[in-house]
Coordinates of C-alpha atoms in Angstrom, one line a residue:
X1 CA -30.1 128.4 -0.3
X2 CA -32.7 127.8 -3.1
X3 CA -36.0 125.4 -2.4
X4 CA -34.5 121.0 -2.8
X5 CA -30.9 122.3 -2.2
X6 CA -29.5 120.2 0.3
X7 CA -28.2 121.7 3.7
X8 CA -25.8 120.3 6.6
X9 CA -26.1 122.7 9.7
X10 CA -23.1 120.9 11.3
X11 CA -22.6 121.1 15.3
X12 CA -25.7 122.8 16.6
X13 CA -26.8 122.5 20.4
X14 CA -30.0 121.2 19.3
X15 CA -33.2 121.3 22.2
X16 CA -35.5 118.3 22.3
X17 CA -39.0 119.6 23.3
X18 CA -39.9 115.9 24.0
X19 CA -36.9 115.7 26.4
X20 CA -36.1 118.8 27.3
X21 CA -32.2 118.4 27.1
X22 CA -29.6 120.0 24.3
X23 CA -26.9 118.0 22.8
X24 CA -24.4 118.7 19.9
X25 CA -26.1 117.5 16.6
X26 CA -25.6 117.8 12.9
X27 CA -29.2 118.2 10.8
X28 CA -29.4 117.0 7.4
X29 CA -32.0 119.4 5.3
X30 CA -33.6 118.3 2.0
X31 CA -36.5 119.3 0.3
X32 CA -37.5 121.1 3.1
X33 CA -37.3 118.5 5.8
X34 CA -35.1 117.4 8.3
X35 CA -33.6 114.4 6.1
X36 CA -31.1 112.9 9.0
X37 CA -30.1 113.8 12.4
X38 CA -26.5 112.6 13.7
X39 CA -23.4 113.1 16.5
X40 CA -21.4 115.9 14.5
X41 CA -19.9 114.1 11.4
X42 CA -21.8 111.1 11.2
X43 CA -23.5 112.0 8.7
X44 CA -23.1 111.1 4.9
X45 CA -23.2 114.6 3.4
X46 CA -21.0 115.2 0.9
X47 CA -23.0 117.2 -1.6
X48 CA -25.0 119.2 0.8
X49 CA -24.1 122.7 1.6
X50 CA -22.8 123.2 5.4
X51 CA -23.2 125.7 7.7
X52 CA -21.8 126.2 10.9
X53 CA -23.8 126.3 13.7
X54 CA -21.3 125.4 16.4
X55 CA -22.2 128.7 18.4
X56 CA -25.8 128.4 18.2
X57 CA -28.6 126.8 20.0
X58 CA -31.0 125.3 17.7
X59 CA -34.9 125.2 18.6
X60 CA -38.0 124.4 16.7
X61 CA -39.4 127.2 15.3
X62 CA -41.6 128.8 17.6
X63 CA -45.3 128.9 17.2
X64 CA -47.6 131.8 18.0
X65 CA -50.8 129.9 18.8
X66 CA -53.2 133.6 18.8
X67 CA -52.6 137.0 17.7
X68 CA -54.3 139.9 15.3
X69 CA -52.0 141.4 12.0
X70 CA -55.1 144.0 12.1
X71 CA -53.2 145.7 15.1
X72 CA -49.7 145.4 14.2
X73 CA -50.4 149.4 12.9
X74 CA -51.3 149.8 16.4
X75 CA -48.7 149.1 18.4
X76 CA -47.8 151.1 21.9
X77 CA -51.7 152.6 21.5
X78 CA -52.8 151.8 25.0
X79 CA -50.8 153.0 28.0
X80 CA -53.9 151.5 30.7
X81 CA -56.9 149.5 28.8
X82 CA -58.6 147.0 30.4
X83 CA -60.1 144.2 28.1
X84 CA -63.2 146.7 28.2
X85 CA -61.4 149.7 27.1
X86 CA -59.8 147.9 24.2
X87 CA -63.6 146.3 22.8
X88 CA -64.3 149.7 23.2
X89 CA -61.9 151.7 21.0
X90 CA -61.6 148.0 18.3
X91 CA -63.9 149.6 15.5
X92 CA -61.7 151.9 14.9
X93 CA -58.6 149.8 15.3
X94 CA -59.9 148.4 12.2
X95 CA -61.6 150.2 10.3
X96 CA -60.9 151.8 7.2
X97 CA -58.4 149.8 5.8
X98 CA -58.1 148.8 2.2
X99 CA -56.4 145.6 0.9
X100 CA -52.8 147.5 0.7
X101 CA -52.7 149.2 4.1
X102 CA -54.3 145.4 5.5
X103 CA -50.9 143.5 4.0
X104 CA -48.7 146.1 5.6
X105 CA -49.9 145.8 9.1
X106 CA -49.5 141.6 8.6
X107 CA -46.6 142.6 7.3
X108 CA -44.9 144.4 9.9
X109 CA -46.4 141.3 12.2
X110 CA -44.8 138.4 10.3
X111 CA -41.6 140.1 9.9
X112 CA -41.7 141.0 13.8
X113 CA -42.6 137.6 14.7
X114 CA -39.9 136.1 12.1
X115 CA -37.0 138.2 13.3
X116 CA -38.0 136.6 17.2
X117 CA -37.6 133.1 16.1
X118 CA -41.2 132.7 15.1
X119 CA -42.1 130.2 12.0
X120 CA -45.7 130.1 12.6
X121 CA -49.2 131.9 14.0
X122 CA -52.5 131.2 13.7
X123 CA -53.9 135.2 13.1
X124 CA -57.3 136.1 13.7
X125 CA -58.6 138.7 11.2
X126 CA -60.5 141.3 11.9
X127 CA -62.4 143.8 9.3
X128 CA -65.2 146.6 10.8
X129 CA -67.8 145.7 10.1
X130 CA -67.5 142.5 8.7
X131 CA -65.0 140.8 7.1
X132 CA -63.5 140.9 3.3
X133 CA -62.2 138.5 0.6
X134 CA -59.8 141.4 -0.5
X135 CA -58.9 142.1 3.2
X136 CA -58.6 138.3 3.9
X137 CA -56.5 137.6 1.0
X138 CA -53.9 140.8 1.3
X139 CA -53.2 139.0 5.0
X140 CA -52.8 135.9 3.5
X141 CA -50.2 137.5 0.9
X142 CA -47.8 139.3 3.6
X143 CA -47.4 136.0 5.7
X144 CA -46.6 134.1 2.2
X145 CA -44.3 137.0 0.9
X146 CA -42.6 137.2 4.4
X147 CA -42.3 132.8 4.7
X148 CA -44.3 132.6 7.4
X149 CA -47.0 129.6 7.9
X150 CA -50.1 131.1 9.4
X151 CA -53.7 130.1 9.7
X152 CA -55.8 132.9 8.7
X153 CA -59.6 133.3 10.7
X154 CA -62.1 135.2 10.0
X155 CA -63.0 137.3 13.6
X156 CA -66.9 138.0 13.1
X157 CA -69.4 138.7 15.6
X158 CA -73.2 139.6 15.0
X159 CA -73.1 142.1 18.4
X160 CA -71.2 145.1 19.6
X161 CA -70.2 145.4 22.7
X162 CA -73.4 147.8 24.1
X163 CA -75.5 144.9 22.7
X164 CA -74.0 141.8 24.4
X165 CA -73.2 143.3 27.7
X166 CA -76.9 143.4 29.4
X167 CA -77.2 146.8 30.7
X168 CA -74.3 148.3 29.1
X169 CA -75.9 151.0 26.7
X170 CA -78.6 151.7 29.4
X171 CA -76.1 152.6 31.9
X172 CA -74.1 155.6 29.2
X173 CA -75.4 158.9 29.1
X174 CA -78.3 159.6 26.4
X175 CA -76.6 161.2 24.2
X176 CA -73.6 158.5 24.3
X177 CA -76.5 156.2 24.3
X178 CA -77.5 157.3 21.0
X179 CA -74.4 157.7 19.5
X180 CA -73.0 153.7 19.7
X181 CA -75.5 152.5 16.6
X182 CA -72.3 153.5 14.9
X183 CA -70.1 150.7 16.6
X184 CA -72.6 147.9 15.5
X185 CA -71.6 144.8 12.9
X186 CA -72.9 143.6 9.8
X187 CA -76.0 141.8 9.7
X188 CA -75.9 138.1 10.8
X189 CA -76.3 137.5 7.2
X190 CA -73.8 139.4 5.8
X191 CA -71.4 138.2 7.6
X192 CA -71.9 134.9 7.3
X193 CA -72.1 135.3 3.5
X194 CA -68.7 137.5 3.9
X195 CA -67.2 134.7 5.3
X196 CA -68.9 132.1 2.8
X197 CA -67.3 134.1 -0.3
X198 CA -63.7 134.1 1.7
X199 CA -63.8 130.2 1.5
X200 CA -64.8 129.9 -1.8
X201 CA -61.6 131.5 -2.7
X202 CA -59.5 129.2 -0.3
X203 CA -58.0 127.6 -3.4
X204 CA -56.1 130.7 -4.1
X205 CA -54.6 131.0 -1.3
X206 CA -50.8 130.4 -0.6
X207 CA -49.5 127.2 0.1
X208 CA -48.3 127.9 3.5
X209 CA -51.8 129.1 4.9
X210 CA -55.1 127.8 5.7
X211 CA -58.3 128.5 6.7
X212 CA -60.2 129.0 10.2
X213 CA -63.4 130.2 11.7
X214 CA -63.1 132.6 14.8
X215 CA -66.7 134.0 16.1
X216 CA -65.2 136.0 19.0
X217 CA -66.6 135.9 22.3
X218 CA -69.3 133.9 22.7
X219 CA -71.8 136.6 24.5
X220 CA -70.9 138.9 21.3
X221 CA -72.7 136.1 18.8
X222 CA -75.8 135.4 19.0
X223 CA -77.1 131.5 19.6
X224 CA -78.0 131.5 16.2
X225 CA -74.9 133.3 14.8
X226 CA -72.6 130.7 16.7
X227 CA -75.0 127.8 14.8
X228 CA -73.9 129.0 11.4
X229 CA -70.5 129.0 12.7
X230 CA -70.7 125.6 13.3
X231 CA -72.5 124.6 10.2
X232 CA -69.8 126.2 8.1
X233 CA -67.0 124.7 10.0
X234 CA -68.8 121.2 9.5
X235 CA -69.3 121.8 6.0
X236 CA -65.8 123.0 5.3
X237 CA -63.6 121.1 8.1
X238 CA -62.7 124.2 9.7
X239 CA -61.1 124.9 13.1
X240 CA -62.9 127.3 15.8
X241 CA -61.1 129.8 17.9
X242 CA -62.8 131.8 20.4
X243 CA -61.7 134.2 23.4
X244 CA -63.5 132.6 26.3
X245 CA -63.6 134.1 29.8
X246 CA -60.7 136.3 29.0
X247 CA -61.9 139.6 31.6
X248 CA -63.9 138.6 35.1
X249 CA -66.9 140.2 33.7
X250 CA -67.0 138.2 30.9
X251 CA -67.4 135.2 33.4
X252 CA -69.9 137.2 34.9
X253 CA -71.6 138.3 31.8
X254 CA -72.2 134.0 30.9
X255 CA -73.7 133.5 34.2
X256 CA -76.2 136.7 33.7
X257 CA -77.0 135.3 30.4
X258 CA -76.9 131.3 30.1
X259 CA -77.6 130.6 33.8
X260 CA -73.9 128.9 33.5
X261 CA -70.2 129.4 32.3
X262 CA -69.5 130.2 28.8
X263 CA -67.8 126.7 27.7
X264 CA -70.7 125.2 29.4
X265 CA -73.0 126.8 27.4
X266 CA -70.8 125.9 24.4
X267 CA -70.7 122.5 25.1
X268 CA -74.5 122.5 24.8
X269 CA -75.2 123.7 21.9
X270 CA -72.1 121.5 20.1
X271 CA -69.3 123.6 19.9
X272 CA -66.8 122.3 21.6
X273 CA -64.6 119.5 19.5
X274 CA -60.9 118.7 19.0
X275 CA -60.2 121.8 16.6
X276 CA -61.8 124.0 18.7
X277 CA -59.4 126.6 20.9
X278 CA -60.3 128.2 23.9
X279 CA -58.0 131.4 24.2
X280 CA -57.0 132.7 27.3
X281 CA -59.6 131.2 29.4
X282 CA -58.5 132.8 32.4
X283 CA -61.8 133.0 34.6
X284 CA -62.7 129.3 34.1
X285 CA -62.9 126.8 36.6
X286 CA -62.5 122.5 37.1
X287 CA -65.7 122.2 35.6
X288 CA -64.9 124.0 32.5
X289 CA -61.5 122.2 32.1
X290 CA -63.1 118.7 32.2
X291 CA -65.4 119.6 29.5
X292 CA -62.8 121.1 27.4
X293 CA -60.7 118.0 28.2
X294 CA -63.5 115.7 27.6
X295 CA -63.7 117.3 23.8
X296 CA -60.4 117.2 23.3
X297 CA -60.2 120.9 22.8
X298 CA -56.7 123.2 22.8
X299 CA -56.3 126.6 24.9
X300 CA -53.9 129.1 23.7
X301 CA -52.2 130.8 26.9
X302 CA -51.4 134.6 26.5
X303 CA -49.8 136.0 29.3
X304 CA -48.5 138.9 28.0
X305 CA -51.9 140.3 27.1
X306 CA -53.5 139.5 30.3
X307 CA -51.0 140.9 32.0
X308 CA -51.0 143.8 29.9
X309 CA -55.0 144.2 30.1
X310 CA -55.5 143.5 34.2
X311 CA -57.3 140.4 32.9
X312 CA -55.7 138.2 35.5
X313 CA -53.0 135.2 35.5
X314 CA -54.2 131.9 33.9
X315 CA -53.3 128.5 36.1
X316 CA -52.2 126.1 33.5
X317 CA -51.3 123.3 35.2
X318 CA -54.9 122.2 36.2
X319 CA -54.8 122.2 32.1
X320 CA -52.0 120.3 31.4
X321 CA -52.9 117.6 34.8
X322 CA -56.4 117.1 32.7
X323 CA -54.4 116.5 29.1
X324 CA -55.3 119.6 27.4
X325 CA -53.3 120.7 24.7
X326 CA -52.0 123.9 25.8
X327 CA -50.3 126.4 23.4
X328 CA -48.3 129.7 23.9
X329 CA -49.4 132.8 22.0
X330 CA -48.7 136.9 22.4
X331 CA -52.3 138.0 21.5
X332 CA -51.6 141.3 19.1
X333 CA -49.6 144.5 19.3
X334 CA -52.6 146.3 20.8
X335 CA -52.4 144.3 23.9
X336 CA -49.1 142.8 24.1
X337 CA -47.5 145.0 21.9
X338 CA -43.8 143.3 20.8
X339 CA -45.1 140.1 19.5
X340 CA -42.2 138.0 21.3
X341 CA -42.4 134.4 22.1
X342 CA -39.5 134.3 23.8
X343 CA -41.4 137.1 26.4
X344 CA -44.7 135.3 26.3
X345 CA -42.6 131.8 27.0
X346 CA -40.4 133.9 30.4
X347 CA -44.5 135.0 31.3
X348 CA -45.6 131.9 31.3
X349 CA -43.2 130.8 33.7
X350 CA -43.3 133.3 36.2
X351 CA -47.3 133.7 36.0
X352 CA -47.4 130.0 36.8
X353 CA -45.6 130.8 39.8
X354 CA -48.1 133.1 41.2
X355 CA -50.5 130.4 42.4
X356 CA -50.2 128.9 46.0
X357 CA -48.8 125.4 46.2
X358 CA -45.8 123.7 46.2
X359 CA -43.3 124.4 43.6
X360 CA -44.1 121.1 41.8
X361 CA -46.4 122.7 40.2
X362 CA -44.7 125.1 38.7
X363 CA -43.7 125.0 34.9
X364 CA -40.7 124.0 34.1
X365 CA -38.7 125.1 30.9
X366 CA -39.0 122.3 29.1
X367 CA -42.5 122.5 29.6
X368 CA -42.7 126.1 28.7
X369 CA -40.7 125.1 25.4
X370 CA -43.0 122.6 24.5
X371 CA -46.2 125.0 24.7
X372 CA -44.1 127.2 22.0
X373 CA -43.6 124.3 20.1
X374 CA -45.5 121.1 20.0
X375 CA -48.6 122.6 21.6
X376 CA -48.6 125.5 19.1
X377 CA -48.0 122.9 16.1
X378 CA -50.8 120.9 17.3
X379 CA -53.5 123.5 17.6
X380 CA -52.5 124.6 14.5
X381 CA -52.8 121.4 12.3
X382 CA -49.2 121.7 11.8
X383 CA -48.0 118.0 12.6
X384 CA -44.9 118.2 10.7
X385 CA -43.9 121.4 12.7
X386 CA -42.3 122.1 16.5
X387 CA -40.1 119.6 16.8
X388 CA -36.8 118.6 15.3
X389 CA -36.8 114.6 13.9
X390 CA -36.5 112.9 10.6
X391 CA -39.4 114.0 8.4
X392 CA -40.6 117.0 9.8
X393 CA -40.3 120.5 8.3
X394 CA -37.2 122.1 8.5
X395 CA -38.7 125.3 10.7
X396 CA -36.2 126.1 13.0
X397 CA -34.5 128.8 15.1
X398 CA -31.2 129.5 15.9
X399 CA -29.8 131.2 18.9
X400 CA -26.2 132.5 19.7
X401 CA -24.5 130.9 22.3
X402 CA -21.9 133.4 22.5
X403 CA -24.6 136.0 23.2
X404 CA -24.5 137.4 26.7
X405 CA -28.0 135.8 27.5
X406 CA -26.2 132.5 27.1
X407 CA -22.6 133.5 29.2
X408 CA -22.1 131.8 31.1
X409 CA -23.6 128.8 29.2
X410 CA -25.2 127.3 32.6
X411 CA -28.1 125.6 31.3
X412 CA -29.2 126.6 27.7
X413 CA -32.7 125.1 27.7
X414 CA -33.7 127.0 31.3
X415 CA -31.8 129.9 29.8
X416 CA -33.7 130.0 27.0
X417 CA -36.7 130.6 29.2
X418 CA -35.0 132.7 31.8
X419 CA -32.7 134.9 29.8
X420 CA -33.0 134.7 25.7
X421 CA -35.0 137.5 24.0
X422 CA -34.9 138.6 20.1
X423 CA -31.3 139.9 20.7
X424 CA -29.7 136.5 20.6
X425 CA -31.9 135.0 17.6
X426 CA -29.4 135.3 14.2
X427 CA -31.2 132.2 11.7
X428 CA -34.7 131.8 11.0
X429 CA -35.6 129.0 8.5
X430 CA -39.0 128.0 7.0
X431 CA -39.5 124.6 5.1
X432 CA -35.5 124.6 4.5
X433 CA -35.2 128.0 3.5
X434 CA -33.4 130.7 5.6
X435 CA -35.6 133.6 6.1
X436 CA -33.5 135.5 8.6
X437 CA -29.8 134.9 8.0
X438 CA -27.2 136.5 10.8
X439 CA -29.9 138.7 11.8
X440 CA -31.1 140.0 8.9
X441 CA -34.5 139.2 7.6
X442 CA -33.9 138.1 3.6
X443 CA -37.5 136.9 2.7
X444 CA -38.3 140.0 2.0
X445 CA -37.6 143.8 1.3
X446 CA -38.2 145.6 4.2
X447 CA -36.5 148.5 2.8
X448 CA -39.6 150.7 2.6
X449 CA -41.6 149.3 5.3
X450 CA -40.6 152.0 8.2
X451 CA -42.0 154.8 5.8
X452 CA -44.9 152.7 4.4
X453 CA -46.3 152.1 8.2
X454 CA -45.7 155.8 8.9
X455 CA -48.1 156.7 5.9
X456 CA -50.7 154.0 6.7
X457 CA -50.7 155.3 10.3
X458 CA -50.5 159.2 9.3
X459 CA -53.8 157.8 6.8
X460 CA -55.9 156.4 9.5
X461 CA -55.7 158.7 12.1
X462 CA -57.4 161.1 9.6
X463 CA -59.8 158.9 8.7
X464 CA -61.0 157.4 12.2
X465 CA -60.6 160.6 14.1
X466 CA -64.5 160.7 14.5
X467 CA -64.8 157.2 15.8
X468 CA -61.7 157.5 17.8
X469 CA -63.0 160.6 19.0
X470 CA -66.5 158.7 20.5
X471 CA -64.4 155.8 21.8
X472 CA -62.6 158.1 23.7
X473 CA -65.6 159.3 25.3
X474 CA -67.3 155.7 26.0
X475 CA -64.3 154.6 27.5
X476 CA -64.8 155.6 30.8
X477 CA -68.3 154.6 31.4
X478 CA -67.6 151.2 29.8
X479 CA -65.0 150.5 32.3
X480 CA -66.7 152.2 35.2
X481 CA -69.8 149.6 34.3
X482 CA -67.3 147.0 33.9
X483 CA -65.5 147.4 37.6
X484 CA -69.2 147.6 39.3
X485 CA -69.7 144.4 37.5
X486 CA -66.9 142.2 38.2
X487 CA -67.8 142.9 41.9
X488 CA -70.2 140.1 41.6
X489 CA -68.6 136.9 43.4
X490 CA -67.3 134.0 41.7
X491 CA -66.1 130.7 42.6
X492 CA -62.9 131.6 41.4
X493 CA -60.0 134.2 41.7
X494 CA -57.0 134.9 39.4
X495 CA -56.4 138.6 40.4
X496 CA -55.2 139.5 43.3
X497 CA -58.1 141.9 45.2
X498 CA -57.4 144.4 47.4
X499 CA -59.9 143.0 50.1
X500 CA -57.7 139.9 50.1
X501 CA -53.8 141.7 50.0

């Protein structure tokens, strides 16, 4: 269908996130939006288009609240990294990359993500050793080209790794030692200007995306650093995203260094405010929850990466007891690898499941659902999006029924948690537009993209052997100094320990 044409999707069992119950609805599209919502053939349609979705669940598009198009080349790289290991080995993840080979890794993300059920992502971009407008705007391009809505950051930092990790480059042999003044960023200042110049051009970029700020970690920015953040952000009503207390160390490493937690330290200096997002914050405790509560911040939930990394389980009902918007997000292919929300909302379930107490405080599906959903749409700006009523934007996702995920059809909304993955997606739509259509992704040619990604990747291993080559040897000290580390005690646990098993 072409952009204003009017649509009927007649018949669909369509999930209310609000609800959490399915019931057999026809959707009136127009202009992009959901222009009516009745019992099947209520509704005054007669010069609209139909399509029959009587074998289909219908959901809100899902939202990927934190991920990285930069690693999409790198998919199925890490076999066993700790969080450590992959800091270690991320300069060359993304470094030499030009404009061209930066669209085809988003590329191969948003068409990954699309053909899963996803309409939307908020992608933080990283560029060794600073960011680019070219780079910036060739990820902007692939989401628009592909019909994606995104929210495009900036990932900057003004310290390596061996800089922000007190004792860290002491503790690597000396001739290591010497070796990991190739790892270090930009200047402070040519970053910040990097990231000045990408805003300036913000008018040119697509409709469907918009802008974000996303220093780090907080102990890779310096106190100063993380002030400019802010100011820009201020100055240009930006959101913040930041990985806090992903790994244990990096609780430990705030402690070491700010005599407190890391979202303490934040709140301090002014950081924290409603479009600021806390991602993973595993290793965070009551305290820390309050404050992010009390600023009305968001935290995007990634359990498939901090599974996938050993960075422990986060417990997010004390989150969603305390009113924080809580969204559901896959991290990128480097450390979650296939970019499903369907796998990242079945995660979330069972990881909330780990934690002693009675089963009331588990997560339910419809909970789950709405963290792919609402909560994604809301730490995203996008208030016309995850949910299905009158006036919001026609991003949805279709499901079929008569797929074996749904047989028998016991309870679609818990099965969508339980048993759905990409298999059973066949429709994709964006703003009213179908961008997967019977499985088949028809926003864009993909026809080339298979031998495209095979160049890129044949390109860079050439060209980052030598850095590669130096992560590979850092690798093991950094996580050896990382393991002695996280022996420190905290207040808190979400791993289970062999001296408690």
């Amino acid at each position: 269908m072409t952009a204003g044409e009017r649509l009927l999707i007649a018949g669909g069992l369509v999930v209310d996130p609000v609800s959490g119950q399915a019931e057999r609805k026809d959707l009136l599209i127009d202009q992009g939006q959901i222009a009516g919502i009745g019992t099947p053939g209520s509704l005054a349609a007669d010069s609209a288009t139909q399509h029959d979705a009587s074998d289909r669940l219908i959901i809100p598009g899902l939202v990927n609240a934190h991920t990285h198009g930069h690693a999409n080349l790198m998919k199925g790289v890490a076999e066993a990294w700790t969080l450590e290991a992959s800091l270690t080995n991320g300069p060359w993840l993304a470094s030499t990359r030009d404009p061209a080979t930066i669209y085809l890794s988003t590329l191969l993300g948003a068409v990954d993500m699309l053909s899963k059920g996803c309409t939307a992502c908020f992608d933080l971009v990283y560029e060794f050793p600073r960011p680019t407008k070219e780079g910036f705007a060739a990820a902007a391009r692939a989401y628009a080209d592909a019909g994606m809505r995104a929210v495009l950051a900036p990932m900057v930092a003004d310290q390596s790794l061996f800089q922000s990790i007190p004792g860290l480059a002491d503790a690597l042999p000396p001739e290591l030692a010497q070796s990991v003044g190739k790892f270090e960023l930009a200047s402070s200042e040519r970053t910040i200007a990097a990231i000045e110049t990408i805003i300036a051009a913000r008018a040119d970029l697509p409709e469907t995306v918009t802008l974000a700020i996303a220093p780090t970690i907080p102990h890779h920015c310096s106190e100063r650093f993380l002030r400019d953040c802010m100011e820009i952000a201020d100055r240009h009503g930006l959101p913040i995203h930041m990985h806090i207390a992903e790994s244990r160390l990096q609780a430990v490493v705030a402690r070491q260094l700010y005599g407190r937690s890391a979202i303490r330290h934040l709140a301090d200096i002014g950081l924290l405010r409603p479009r600021f997002t806390a991602a993973h914050s595993v290793w965070i405790d009551a305290a820390d929850l309050d404050l992010l509560a009390e600023h009305g911040c968001s935290i995007a939930h990634i359990p498939a990466s901090n599974f996938r990394l050993g960075s422990g389980t986060a417990h997010v009902r004390p989150m969603l007891e305390r009113g924080i918007n809580v969204a559901l997000a896959t991290d990128g292919a480097n450390s979650s690898d296939s970019l499903s929300m369907l796998q990242a909302m079945r995660l979330a379930s069972f990881g909330a499941r780990t934690f002693a107490g009675s089963r009331d405080q588990w997560l339910r599906a419809p909970e789950i659902i709405r963290l792919a959903t609402q909560g994604g749409a809301k730490l995203l700006g996008l208030d016309l999006c995850g949910r299905i009523a009158p006036g919001t934007h026609a991003d949805l996702a279709m499901l079929d029924l008569g797929h074996v995920d749904f047989i028998p059809d016991t309870d679609p909304v818990n099965q969508l948690v339980t048993c759905a993955d990409s298999a059973s997606v066949t429709d994709v739509m964006v703003g009213g537009q179908f961008k997967v259509l019977n499985r088949k992704l028809v926003s864009v040619d993909t026809s080339g993209l298979r031998r495209g990604v095979k160049d890129a990747v044949t390109r860079l291993s050439a060209t980052t052997r030598e850095a590669r080559a130096l992560a590979a040897r850092l690798e093991p000290h950094v996580v050896s100094f990382a393991e002695a580390m996280t022996r420190q005690p905290l207040a808190i646990e979400r791993t289970i320990r062999p001296e408690l098993a």
